[in-house]
């Protein structure tokens, strides 16, 4: 084992008994290169992050420019910092008029924590309804909303007053009442293995929230920022949230997240007491500059317009008797196999063939495919050929 790998095992906190241990030295576009010079196609975008590809030149340029101006100056919300202002304005322009106030943070879990506090404070209620098989993050509040006893059992007590309903089930919406601060859902469920709700479902969700005065929090931390072929996944369903949560891909490879709501709602953080939610590094100027550049790249390179076509190409090429289902919404896809064991062997094999893929937290029979949106049709053909080759080598 290389000495770096040994030091990694010795001194970096481990989250799995069997980390992949790939030692990458360089990344550009959809490719990564390891310490032995072997090239890998990144088919998961660092789990939903490298939406515009690794080290997009426009993102790198924006980072370099900002590094030469200033780094951290002051905690979030006190100084007027141009990268934050420009990013917030640009984000609001992509959204319905009601979503006009942006709270910048550093990660998805933090965004969910902030959004939960906002919903409690604004409604004066403390209960939440979330969805079965949802994942919203690893911090205590976000974990309370997530639905997995396995992941939660050692960390109880978690937040009281959280109930879980079946994702996509209109009947279950009866659990949303006048006591519910917010209904929280991923617009497209990621870690469940790419599950979608119908337009009818989302309209019913919106109606129920309106009727009960419940805020609708849509978690687009994984499925937002272009991943599904629209900038925001909720645009597919003709509804809009009261609070939108975003992170991962919005940084172009830098850590940043945000929740976005109406100014009237957001202003509750300013009084009784003031500083209702605070963050030292939220909206770091370098991350904000990178995020604005990533948004501009999506626009300028027209990346959204080819997502549906690329999704169909994957769908048409990935045909194999061992594939039980191929669920997708844009370029977030789940290839389902018969068992964990088969899926694991296939992923081991695709990595050997130079493709990075992985699985889902709550669906270990499915393999995740979520490449940077810049992937070309030629690259998709090569990737699918290797995936089929891997499947063939595991299943006779
Ligand atoms: C839908 C969703 N919400 C929240 C999170 C948590 O984000 P982070 O890991 O940045 O805290 C994730 C991470 O995978 C996610 O997929």
mmCIF file of C-alpha atoms and ligand atoms in Angstrom:
data_model
loop_
_atom_site.group_PDB
_atom_site.id
_atom_site.type_symbol
_atom_site.label_atom_id
_atom_site.label_comp_id
_atom_site.label_asym_id
_atom_site.label_seq_id
_atom_site.Cartn_x
_atom_site.Cartn_y
_atom_site.Cartn_z
ATOM 1 C CA UNK A 1 0.000 0.000 0.000
ATOM 2 C CA UNK A 2 1.321 3.479 -0.840
ATOM 3 C CA UNK A 3 2.485 5.483 2.145
ATOM 4 C CA UNK A 4 -0.182 8.127 1.387
ATOM 5 C CA UNK A 5 -2.904 5.518 1.611
ATOM 6 C CA UNK A 6 -1.514 4.211 4.882
ATOM 7 C CA UNK A 7 -1.355 7.745 6.291
ATOM 8 C CA UNK A 8 -4.927 8.303 5.092
ATOM 9 C CA UNK A 9 -6.026 5.246 7.056
ATOM 10 C CA UNK A 10 -3.926 6.189 10.070
ATOM 11 C CA UNK A 11 -4.817 9.846 10.411
ATOM 12 C CA UNK A 12 -8.033 10.689 8.625
ATOM 13 C CA UNK A 13 -11.314 9.779 10.322
ATOM 14 C CA UNK A 14 -12.850 6.843 8.514
ATOM 15 C CA UNK A 15 -16.534 6.504 7.737
ATOM 16 C CA UNK A 16 -16.428 3.018 6.271
ATOM 17 C CA UNK A 17 -14.460 -0.152 6.972
ATOM 18 C CA UNK A 18 -13.697 -0.434 3.254
ATOM 19 C CA UNK A 19 -13.004 2.972 1.689
ATOM 20 C CA UNK A 20 -12.363 2.968 -2.072
ATOM 21 C CA UNK A 21 -8.785 4.200 -1.452
ATOM 22 C CA UNK A 22 -8.475 5.684 -4.939
ATOM 23 C CA UNK A 23 -5.661 8.228 -4.774
ATOM 24 C CA UNK A 24 -6.489 10.923 -7.298
ATOM 25 C CA UNK A 25 -3.847 13.433 -8.335
ATOM 26 C CA UNK A 26 -5.644 15.480 -10.963
ATOM 27 C CA UNK A 27 -9.121 16.143 -12.314
ATOM 28 C CA UNK A 28 -10.451 18.007 -15.306
ATOM 29 C CA UNK A 29 -13.812 17.914 -17.074
ATOM 30 C CA UNK A 30 -15.321 14.474 -16.493
ATOM 31 C CA UNK A 31 -11.953 12.793 -15.879
ATOM 32 C CA UNK A 32 -9.817 12.084 -12.837
ATOM 33 C CA UNK A 33 -6.291 10.642 -12.834
ATOM 34 C CA UNK A 34 -4.821 8.540 -10.041
ATOM 35 C CA UNK A 35 -1.321 8.270 -8.625
ATOM 36 C CA UNK A 36 -0.414 5.585 -11.183
ATOM 37 C CA UNK A 37 -1.546 7.737 -14.101
ATOM 38 C CA UNK A 38 -4.739 5.702 -14.644
ATOM 39 C CA UNK A 39 -7.638 7.768 -15.940
ATOM 40 C CA UNK A 40 -11.197 7.454 -14.621
ATOM 41 C CA UNK A 41 -14.422 8.813 -16.015
ATOM 42 C CA UNK A 42 -16.343 10.414 -13.165
ATOM 43 C CA UNK A 43 -19.926 9.189 -13.507
ATOM 44 C CA UNK A 44 -21.093 10.473 -10.124
ATOM 45 C CA UNK A 45 -19.685 14.028 -10.057
ATOM 46 C CA UNK A 46 -18.193 13.623 -6.567
ATOM 47 C CA UNK A 47 -21.752 12.772 -5.580
ATOM 48 C CA UNK A 48 -23.736 15.481 -7.233
ATOM 49 C CA UNK A 49 -21.140 18.231 -7.030
ATOM 50 C CA UNK A 50 -19.147 18.564 -10.263
ATOM 51 C CA UNK A 51 -22.170 19.463 -12.366
ATOM 52 C CA UNK A 52 -20.124 21.665 -14.718
ATOM 53 C CA UNK A 53 -17.183 19.242 -14.629
ATOM 54 C CA UNK A 54 -13.998 19.311 -12.584
ATOM 55 C CA UNK A 55 -12.055 22.563 -12.596
ATOM 56 C CA UNK A 56 -14.160 24.269 -15.216
ATOM 57 C CA UNK A 57 -11.911 27.079 -16.554
ATOM 58 C CA UNK A 58 -14.549 29.749 -15.856
ATOM 59 C CA UNK A 59 -14.940 28.540 -12.287
ATOM 60 C CA UNK A 60 -11.166 28.420 -11.777
ATOM 61 C CA UNK A 61 -10.850 31.934 -13.215
ATOM 62 C CA UNK A 62 -13.525 33.285 -10.858
ATOM 63 C CA UNK A 63 -11.829 31.618 -7.890
ATOM 64 C CA UNK A 64 -8.437 33.039 -8.831
ATOM 65 C CA UNK A 65 -9.885 36.505 -9.295
ATOM 66 C CA UNK A 66 -11.581 36.410 -5.906
ATOM 67 C CA UNK A 67 -8.487 35.032 -4.157
ATOM 68 C CA UNK A 68 -6.674 38.144 -5.338
ATOM 69 C CA UNK A 69 -9.370 40.441 -3.893
ATOM 70 C CA UNK A 70 -10.201 39.052 -0.453
ATOM 71 C CA UNK A 71 -10.886 35.800 1.385
ATOM 72 C CA UNK A 72 -12.932 35.768 4.586
ATOM 73 C CA UNK A 73 -13.715 39.232 5.910
ATOM 74 C CA UNK A 74 -16.567 38.928 8.360
ATOM 75 C CA UNK A 75 -19.343 36.569 9.482
ATOM 76 C CA UNK A 76 -22.258 36.118 7.118
ATOM 77 C CA UNK A 77 -24.733 38.966 6.891
ATOM 78 C CA UNK A 78 -22.750 41.914 8.264
ATOM 79 C CA UNK A 79 -20.576 43.218 5.429
ATOM 80 C CA UNK A 80 -21.701 43.869 1.879
ATOM 81 C CA UNK A 81 -19.582 41.395 -0.086
ATOM 82 C CA UNK A 82 -19.878 41.632 -3.811
ATOM 83 C CA UNK A 83 -19.562 37.878 -4.624
ATOM 84 C CA UNK A 84 -22.452 37.119 -2.227
ATOM 85 C CA UNK A 85 -24.604 39.939 -3.550
ATOM 86 C CA UNK A 86 -24.057 39.006 -7.193
ATOM 87 C CA UNK A 87 -24.745 35.338 -6.523
ATOM 88 C CA UNK A 88 -27.918 36.010 -4.531
ATOM 89 C CA UNK A 89 -29.241 38.350 -7.222
ATOM 90 C CA UNK A 90 -28.471 35.820 -9.961
ATOM 91 C CA UNK A 91 -30.132 32.986 -8.041
ATOM 92 C CA UNK A 92 -33.273 35.025 -7.356
ATOM 93 C CA UNK A 93 -33.543 35.894 -11.055
ATOM 94 C CA UNK A 94 -33.855 32.159 -11.828
ATOM 95 C CA UNK A 95 -36.751 31.736 -9.366
ATOM 96 C CA UNK A 96 -40.375 32.819 -8.988
ATOM 97 C CA UNK A 97 -40.713 36.371 -7.586
ATOM 98 C CA UNK A 98 -41.686 35.078 -4.133
ATOM 99 C CA UNK A 99 -38.305 33.429 -3.653
ATOM 100 C CA UNK A 100 -36.251 36.566 -3.295
ATOM 101 C CA UNK A 101 -34.077 36.235 -0.195
ATOM 102 C CA UNK A 102 -31.031 33.972 -0.015
ATOM 103 C CA UNK A 103 -29.308 32.678 3.115
ATOM 104 C CA UNK A 104 -25.860 31.407 2.146
ATOM 105 C CA UNK A 105 -24.204 28.569 4.043
ATOM 106 C CA UNK A 106 -21.507 25.960 3.469
ATOM 107 C CA UNK A 107 -23.138 22.549 3.067
ATOM 108 C CA UNK A 108 -26.390 20.718 2.548
ATOM 109 C CA UNK A 109 -26.917 19.674 6.158
ATOM 110 C CA UNK A 110 -26.399 23.237 7.353
ATOM 111 C CA UNK A 111 -28.932 24.446 4.820
ATOM 112 C CA UNK A 112 -31.526 21.992 6.111
ATOM 113 C CA UNK A 113 -30.851 23.063 9.719
ATOM 114 C CA UNK A 114 -31.354 26.717 8.775
ATOM 115 C CA UNK A 115 -34.501 25.972 6.779
ATOM 116 C CA UNK A 116 -35.994 24.000 9.685
ATOM 117 C CA UNK A 117 -35.307 26.839 12.111
ATOM 118 C CA UNK A 118 -36.832 29.333 9.713
ATOM 119 C CA UNK A 119 -39.989 27.246 9.375
ATOM 120 C CA UNK A 120 -40.321 26.881 13.157
ATOM 121 C CA UNK A 121 -39.746 30.544 13.818
ATOM 122 C CA UNK A 122 -42.018 31.818 11.041
ATOM 123 C CA UNK A 123 -44.968 29.501 11.745
ATOM 124 C CA UNK A 124 -44.560 29.285 15.515
ATOM 125 C CA UNK A 125 -45.019 25.523 15.112
ATOM 126 C CA UNK A 126 -42.596 22.736 15.916
ATOM 127 C CA UNK A 127 -43.764 19.670 13.986
ATOM 128 C CA UNK A 128 -42.394 18.462 10.676
ATOM 129 C CA UNK A 129 -43.642 15.962 8.134
ATOM 130 C CA UNK A 130 -40.973 14.369 5.948
ATOM 131 C CA UNK A 131 -40.857 11.426 3.559
ATOM 132 C CA UNK A 132 -39.927 7.799 3.926
ATOM 133 C CA UNK A 133 -36.566 6.928 2.389
ATOM 134 C CA UNK A 134 -35.517 10.573 2.342
ATOM 135 C CA UNK A 135 -32.006 11.798 3.063
ATOM 136 C CA UNK A 136 -31.462 15.368 4.207
ATOM 137 C CA UNK A 137 -28.042 15.220 5.844
ATOM 138 C CA UNK A 138 -26.081 13.948 8.828
ATOM 139 C CA UNK A 139 -26.517 16.680 11.451
ATOM 140 C CA UNK A 140 -29.117 16.098 14.166
ATOM 141 C CA UNK A 141 -31.983 18.093 12.636
ATOM 142 C CA UNK A 142 -31.357 16.842 9.115
ATOM 143 C CA UNK A 143 -30.995 13.280 10.394
ATOM 144 C CA UNK A 144 -34.304 13.622 12.240
ATOM 145 C CA UNK A 145 -35.990 14.396 8.930
ATOM 146 C CA UNK A 146 -34.172 11.592 7.120
ATOM 147 C CA UNK A 147 -35.745 8.187 7.219
ATOM 148 C CA UNK A 148 -33.523 5.314 8.133
ATOM 149 C CA UNK A 149 -33.647 3.583 11.488
ATOM 150 C CA UNK A 150 -30.309 2.012 10.732
ATOM 151 C CA UNK A 151 -28.625 5.411 10.402
ATOM 152 C CA UNK A 152 -30.571 6.962 13.287
ATOM 153 C CA UNK A 153 -30.605 4.252 15.954
ATOM 154 C CA UNK A 154 -27.321 5.147 17.669
ATOM 155 C CA UNK A 155 -27.997 8.871 17.769
ATOM 156 C CA UNK A 156 -31.357 9.094 19.498
ATOM 157 C CA UNK A 157 -32.938 11.092 20.955
ATOM 158 C CA UNK A 158 -33.331 13.113 17.770
ATOM 159 C CA UNK A 159 -35.856 15.901 17.202
ATOM 160 C CA UNK A 160 -39.359 15.138 18.463
ATOM 161 C CA UNK A 161 -42.429 15.874 16.357
ATOM 162 C CA UNK A 162 -41.197 14.496 13.027
ATOM 163 C CA UNK A 163 -43.473 12.082 11.132
ATOM 164 C CA UNK A 164 -42.728 10.299 7.898
ATOM 165 C CA UNK A 165 -45.164 9.695 5.063
ATOM 166 C CA UNK A 166 -44.866 7.685 1.860
ATOM 167 C CA UNK A 167 -43.195 9.766 -0.869
ATOM 168 C CA UNK A 168 -45.604 10.259 -3.752
ATOM 169 C CA UNK A 169 -48.705 9.132 -1.807
ATOM 170 C CA UNK A 170 -51.485 11.722 -1.840
ATOM 171 C CA UNK A 171 -53.515 9.951 0.878
ATOM 172 C CA UNK A 172 -50.650 10.305 3.351
ATOM 173 C CA UNK A 173 -50.715 14.086 3.031
ATOM 174 C CA UNK A 174 -53.481 14.050 5.660
ATOM 175 C CA UNK A 175 -50.678 13.931 8.215
ATOM 176 C CA UNK A 176 -49.911 17.553 7.332
ATOM 177 C CA UNK A 177 -52.007 19.634 9.731
ATOM 178 C CA UNK A 178 -52.292 23.102 11.294
ATOM 179 C CA UNK A 179 -49.534 21.970 13.677
ATOM 180 C CA UNK A 180 -47.039 21.257 10.924
ATOM 181 C CA UNK A 181 -44.318 23.878 10.528
ATOM 182 C CA UNK A 182 -43.097 22.404 7.251
ATOM 183 C CA UNK A 183 -43.472 19.513 4.897
ATOM 184 C CA UNK A 184 -39.958 18.632 3.792
ATOM 185 C CA UNK A 185 -39.187 16.565 0.719
ATOM 186 C CA UNK A 186 -36.550 16.059 -1.916
ATOM 187 C CA UNK A 187 -38.147 17.069 -5.198
ATOM 188 C CA UNK A 188 -36.510 13.969 -6.670
ATOM 189 C CA UNK A 189 -35.475 11.459 -4.016
ATOM 190 C CA UNK A 190 -31.774 10.773 -4.423
ATOM 191 C CA UNK A 191 -30.577 8.278 -1.823
ATOM 192 C CA UNK A 192 -33.793 6.275 -2.148
ATOM 193 C CA UNK A 193 -32.439 5.377 -5.595
ATOM 194 C CA UNK A 194 -33.959 8.118 -7.778
ATOM 195 C CA UNK A 195 -37.687 8.162 -7.017
ATOM 196 C CA UNK A 196 -40.076 10.747 -8.466
ATOM 197 C CA UNK A 197 -43.575 11.933 -7.604
ATOM 198 C CA UNK A 198 -46.267 12.751 -10.174
ATOM 199 C CA UNK A 199 -47.340 16.279 -11.059
ATOM 200 C CA UNK A 200 -50.678 15.441 -9.419
ATOM 201 C CA UNK A 201 -48.839 14.569 -6.212
ATOM 202 C CA UNK A 202 -46.882 17.805 -6.123
ATOM 203 C CA UNK A 203 -50.002 19.880 -6.825
ATOM 204 C CA UNK A 204 -51.725 18.094 -3.922
ATOM 205 C CA UNK A 205 -48.700 18.778 -1.690
ATOM 206 C CA UNK A 206 -48.790 22.474 -2.561
ATOM 207 C CA UNK A 207 -52.537 22.656 -1.949
ATOM 208 C CA UNK A 208 -52.325 20.878 1.397
ATOM 209 C CA UNK A 209 -49.527 23.176 2.576
ATOM 210 C CA UNK A 210 -51.493 26.242 1.508
ATOM 211 C CA UNK A 211 -54.588 24.995 3.303
ATOM 212 C CA UNK A 212 -52.823 24.259 6.595
ATOM 213 C CA UNK A 213 -50.414 27.213 6.569
ATOM 214 C CA UNK A 214 -47.529 24.761 6.395
ATOM 215 C CA UNK A 215 -44.336 25.819 4.652
ATOM 216 C CA UNK A 216 -43.158 23.606 1.816
ATOM 217 C CA UNK A 217 -39.405 22.995 1.999
ATOM 218 C CA UNK A 218 -38.024 21.389 -1.131
ATOM 219 C CA UNK A 219 -34.602 19.857 -0.726
ATOM 220 C CA UNK A 220 -32.848 20.260 -4.081
ATOM 221 C CA UNK A 221 -29.412 19.772 -2.610
ATOM 222 C CA UNK A 222 -28.828 16.779 -4.871
ATOM 223 C CA UNK A 223 -31.425 17.192 -7.624
ATOM 224 C CA UNK A 224 -31.236 20.977 -8.086
ATOM 225 C CA UNK A 225 -28.915 23.268 -10.025
ATOM 226 C CA UNK A 226 -29.522 21.625 -13.380
ATOM 227 C CA UNK A 227 -29.156 17.954 -12.522
ATOM 228 C CA UNK A 228 -32.635 17.021 -13.814
ATOM 229 C CA UNK A 229 -32.475 19.141 -16.971
ATOM 230 C CA UNK A 230 -34.218 22.150 -15.440
ATOM 231 C CA UNK A 231 -32.305 24.491 -13.195
ATOM 232 C CA UNK A 232 -34.717 23.617 -10.367
ATOM 233 C CA UNK A 233 -36.388 20.217 -10.272
ATOM 234 C CA UNK A 234 -39.681 21.697 -9.017
ATOM 235 C CA UNK A 235 -40.060 23.383 -12.413
ATOM 236 C CA UNK A 236 -41.012 19.949 -13.814
ATOM 237 C CA UNK A 237 -44.130 19.903 -11.655
ATOM 238 C CA UNK A 238 -45.651 23.375 -11.973
ATOM 239 C CA UNK A 239 -45.321 24.220 -8.277
ATOM 240 C CA UNK A 240 -42.877 26.197 -6.162
ATOM 241 C CA UNK A 241 -41.675 25.777 -2.570
ATOM 242 C CA UNK A 242 -41.788 28.317 0.242
ATOM 243 C CA UNK A 243 -38.209 27.452 1.085
ATOM 244 C CA UNK A 244 -35.783 26.020 -1.457
ATOM 245 C CA UNK A 245 -32.675 24.177 -0.234
ATOM 246 C CA UNK A 246 -29.650 23.923 -2.499
ATOM 247 C CA UNK A 247 -25.968 22.955 -2.120
ATOM 248 C CA UNK A 248 -23.622 20.384 -3.731
ATOM 249 C CA UNK A 249 -23.552 21.269 -7.457
ATOM 250 C CA UNK A 250 -24.130 24.973 -6.912
ATOM 251 C CA UNK A 251 -20.487 25.557 -5.929
ATOM 252 C CA UNK A 252 -18.894 24.329 -9.145
ATOM 253 C CA UNK A 253 -16.655 22.211 -6.878
ATOM 254 C CA UNK A 254 -16.437 24.608 -3.929
ATOM 255 C CA UNK A 255 -18.365 24.211 -0.664
ATOM 256 C CA UNK A 256 -21.509 26.326 -0.559
ATOM 257 C CA UNK A 257 -25.230 25.916 0.014
ATOM 258 C CA UNK A 258 -28.227 28.126 0.528
ATOM 259 C CA UNK A 259 -31.857 28.255 1.465
ATOM 260 C CA UNK A 260 -34.043 30.701 -0.354
ATOM 261 C CA UNK A 261 -37.382 32.061 0.835
ATOM 262 C CA UNK A 262 -39.486 35.192 0.711
ATOM 263 C CA UNK A 263 -37.959 38.268 2.350
ATOM 264 C CA UNK A 264 -41.025 38.553 4.627
ATOM 265 C CA UNK A 265 -40.356 35.041 5.937
ATOM 266 C CA UNK A 266 -36.592 35.380 6.152
ATOM 267 C CA UNK A 267 -36.713 38.625 8.139
ATOM 268 C CA UNK A 268 -37.807 36.757 11.300
ATOM 269 C CA UNK A 269 -34.127 36.043 11.896
ATOM 270 C CA UNK A 270 -33.478 39.752 12.427
ATOM 271 C CA UNK A 271 -35.376 40.253 15.683
ATOM 272 C CA UNK A 272 -36.583 38.673 18.953
ATOM 273 C CA UNK A 273 -33.736 37.972 19.270
ATOM 274 C CA UNK A 274 -31.662 39.354 16.451
ATOM 275 C CA UNK A 275 -29.064 36.989 14.931
ATOM 276 C CA UNK A 276 -31.672 34.219 14.771
ATOM 277 C CA UNK A 277 -29.381 32.159 12.580
ATOM 278 C CA UNK A 278 -25.701 32.915 12.156
ATOM 279 C CA UNK A 279 -22.730 31.406 10.372
ATOM 280 C CA UNK A 280 -19.075 32.376 10.310
ATOM 281 C CA UNK A 281 -18.210 31.061 6.886
ATOM 282 C CA UNK A 282 -21.631 30.978 5.178
ATOM 283 C CA UNK A 283 -21.302 32.328 1.634
ATOM 284 C CA UNK A 284 -17.508 32.390 1.669
ATOM 285 C CA UNK A 285 -16.497 34.933 -1.003
ATOM 286 C CA UNK A 286 -14.414 32.419 -2.985
ATOM 287 C CA UNK A 287 -17.217 29.832 -2.939
ATOM 288 C CA UNK A 288 -19.765 32.491 -3.868
ATOM 289 C CA UNK A 289 -17.648 33.618 -6.821
ATOM 290 C CA UNK A 290 -17.260 29.991 -7.942
ATOM 291 C CA UNK A 291 -20.992 29.410 -7.608
ATOM 292 C CA UNK A 292 -21.892 32.426 -9.728
ATOM 293 C CA UNK A 293 -19.425 31.238 -12.370
ATOM 294 C CA UNK A 294 -20.979 27.732 -12.316
ATOM 295 C CA UNK A 295 -24.421 29.241 -12.827
ATOM 296 C CA UNK A 296 -23.124 31.310 -15.735
ATOM 297 C CA UNK A 297 -21.488 28.231 -17.279
ATOM 298 C CA UNK A 298 -24.797 26.344 -17.158
ATOM 299 C CA UNK A 299 -26.394 29.274 -18.975
ATOM 300 C CA UNK A 300 -23.637 30.133 -21.461
ATOM 301 C CA UNK A 301 -22.922 26.537 -22.450
ATOM 302 C CA UNK A 302 -26.608 25.786 -22.649
ATOM 303 C CA UNK A 303 -26.004 22.683 -20.544
ATOM 304 C CA UNK A 304 -29.639 22.099 -19.647
ATOM 305 C CA UNK A 305 -30.846 21.777 -23.218
ATOM 306 C CA UNK A 306 -29.094 18.452 -23.863
ATOM 307 C CA UNK A 307 -29.838 16.737 -20.538
ATOM 308 C CA UNK A 308 -33.018 14.972 -21.711
ATOM 309 C CA UNK A 309 -31.302 13.701 -24.848
ATOM 310 C CA UNK A 310 -28.332 12.410 -22.840
ATOM 311 C CA UNK A 311 -30.702 10.760 -20.367
ATOM 312 C CA UNK A 312 -32.463 8.981 -23.256
ATOM 313 C CA UNK A 313 -29.113 7.850 -24.643
ATOM 314 C CA UNK A 314 -28.200 6.241 -21.317
ATOM 315 C CA UNK A 315 -31.695 4.702 -21.186
ATOM 316 C CA UNK A 316 -31.404 3.264 -24.688
ATOM 317 C CA UNK A 317 -27.866 1.893 -24.283
ATOM 318 C CA UNK A 318 -28.142 0.394 -20.825
ATOM 319 C CA UNK A 319 -30.131 -2.690 -21.752
ATOM 320 C CA UNK A 320 -29.155 -5.957 -20.092
ATOM 321 C CA UNK A 321 -31.064 -8.900 -18.680
ATOM 322 C CA UNK A 322 -29.458 -8.289 -15.279
ATOM 323 C CA UNK A 323 -30.781 -4.715 -15.091
ATOM 324 C CA UNK A 324 -34.073 -4.854 -13.182
ATOM 325 C CA UNK A 325 -34.915 -1.159 -13.565
ATOM 326 C CA UNK A 326 -33.336 2.045 -14.775
ATOM 327 C CA UNK A 327 -34.874 5.027 -13.010
ATOM 328 C CA UNK A 328 -33.881 8.519 -14.040
ATOM 329 C CA UNK A 329 -34.810 12.178 -13.930
ATOM 330 C CA UNK A 330 -32.381 13.956 -16.204
ATOM 331 C CA UNK A 331 -28.805 12.984 -15.387
ATOM 332 C CA UNK A 332 -29.469 11.391 -12.037
ATOM 333 C CA UNK A 333 -29.986 7.693 -12.634
ATOM 334 C CA UNK A 334 -30.281 4.440 -10.697
ATOM 335 C CA UNK A 335 -29.506 1.105 -12.320
ATOM 336 C CA UNK A 336 -31.152 -1.550 -10.185
ATOM 337 C CA UNK A 337 -29.863 -5.125 -9.954
ATOM 338 C CA UNK A 338 -31.174 -8.223 -8.178
ATOM 339 C CA UNK A 339 -29.002 -7.978 -5.106
ATOM 340 C CA UNK A 340 -26.484 -5.935 -3.156
ATOM 341 C CA UNK A 341 -23.904 -8.569 -3.973
ATOM 342 C CA UNK A 342 -24.304 -8.323 -7.750
ATOM 343 C CA UNK A 343 -24.357 -4.531 -7.636
ATOM 344 C CA UNK A 344 -21.203 -4.468 -5.504
ATOM 345 C CA UNK A 345 -19.277 -6.747 -7.867
ATOM 346 C CA UNK A 346 -20.390 -4.647 -10.851
ATOM 347 C CA UNK A 347 -19.221 -1.427 -9.232
ATOM 348 C CA UNK A 348 -15.872 -3.003 -8.333
ATOM 349 C CA UNK A 349 -15.526 -4.036 -11.965
ATOM 350 C CA UNK A 350 -16.480 -0.656 -13.484
ATOM 351 C CA UNK A 351 -13.898 1.015 -11.268
ATOM 352 C CA UNK A 352 -11.336 -1.466 -12.567
ATOM 353 C CA UNK A 353 -12.421 -0.460 -16.091
ATOM 354 C CA UNK A 354 -11.811 3.200 -15.308
ATOM 355 C CA UNK A 355 -15.262 4.434 -14.332
ATOM 356 C CA UNK A 356 -16.198 5.852 -10.960
ATOM 357 C CA UNK A 357 -19.727 4.902 -9.948
ATOM 358 C CA UNK A 358 -21.298 4.113 -6.587
ATOM 359 C CA UNK A 359 -24.554 3.180 -4.907
ATOM 360 C CA UNK A 360 -27.271 4.860 -2.819
ATOM 361 C CA UNK A 361 -27.520 5.115 0.960
ATOM 362 C CA UNK A 362 -31.021 3.651 1.081
ATOM 363 C CA UNK A 363 -30.964 1.490 -2.028
ATOM 364 C CA UNK A 364 -27.920 -0.721 -2.051
ATOM 365 C CA UNK A 365 -29.086 -2.821 -5.020
ATOM 366 C CA UNK A 366 -28.870 0.221 -7.294
ATOM 367 C CA UNK A 367 -25.849 1.806 -8.922
ATOM 368 C CA UNK A 368 -25.705 5.619 -9.123
ATOM 369 C CA UNK A 369 -25.012 7.368 -12.430
ATOM 370 C CA UNK A 370 -24.912 11.166 -12.201
ATOM 371 C CA UNK A 371 -22.154 12.447 -14.480
ATOM 372 C CA UNK A 372 -21.174 16.077 -14.992
ATOM 373 C CA UNK A 373 -23.704 17.638 -17.384
ATOM 374 C CA UNK A 374 -20.857 18.368 -19.807
ATOM 375 C CA UNK A 375 -20.465 14.671 -20.633
ATOM 376 C CA UNK A 376 -20.656 14.210 -24.415
ATOM 377 C CA UNK A 377 -22.724 11.632 -26.296
ATOM 378 C CA UNK A 378 -19.508 9.902 -27.367
ATOM 379 C CA UNK A 379 -18.409 9.647 -23.735
ATOM 380 C CA UNK A 380 -21.827 8.290 -22.755
ATOM 381 C CA UNK A 381 -21.428 5.540 -25.377
ATOM 382 C CA UNK A 382 -17.991 4.621 -24.015
ATOM 383 C CA UNK A 383 -19.274 4.657 -20.437
ATOM 384 C CA UNK A 384 -22.279 2.463 -21.230
ATOM 385 C CA UNK A 385 -20.105 -0.025 -23.114
ATOM 386 C CA UNK A 386 -17.869 -0.384 -20.071
ATOM 387 C CA UNK A 387 -20.832 -0.696 -17.714
ATOM 388 C CA UNK A 388 -22.310 -3.486 -19.882
ATOM 389 C CA UNK A 389 -18.885 -5.151 -20.038
ATOM 390 C CA UNK A 390 -18.730 -5.031 -16.232
ATOM 391 C CA UNK A 391 -22.227 -6.497 -15.929
ATOM 392 C CA UNK A 392 -21.318 -9.282 -18.390
ATOM 393 C CA UNK A 393 -18.234 -10.145 -16.375
ATOM 394 C CA UNK A 394 -20.299 -10.555 -13.194
ATOM 395 C CA UNK A 395 -23.540 -12.098 -14.478
ATOM 396 C CA UNK A 396 -23.503 -14.968 -16.988
HETATM 397 C C1 LIG B 1 -30.952 15.481 -0.787
HETATM 398 C C2 LIG B 1 -29.817 15.776 0.133
HETATM 399 N N1 LIG B 1 -30.006 16.637 1.138
HETATM 400 C C3 LIG B 1 -29.007 16.950 1.989
HETATM 401 C C4 LIG B 1 -27.758 16.389 1.859
HETATM 402 C C5 LIG B 1 -26.649 16.741 2.822
HETATM 403 O O1 LIG B 1 -25.694 17.517 2.197
HETATM 404 P P1 LIG B 1 -24.209 17.642 2.818
HETATM 405 O O2 LIG B 1 -23.562 16.306 2.669
HETATM 406 O O3 LIG B 1 -23.564 18.723 2.001
HETATM 407 O O4 LIG B 1 -24.367 18.028 4.240
HETATM 408 C C6 LIG B 1 -27.523 15.487 0.822
HETATM 409 C C7 LIG B 1 -26.206 14.846 0.661
HETATM 410 O O5 LIG B 1 -26.047 13.840 0.010
HETATM 411 C C8 LIG B 1 -28.576 15.168 -0.071
HETATM 412 O O6 LIG B 1 -28.410 14.305 -1.071
#
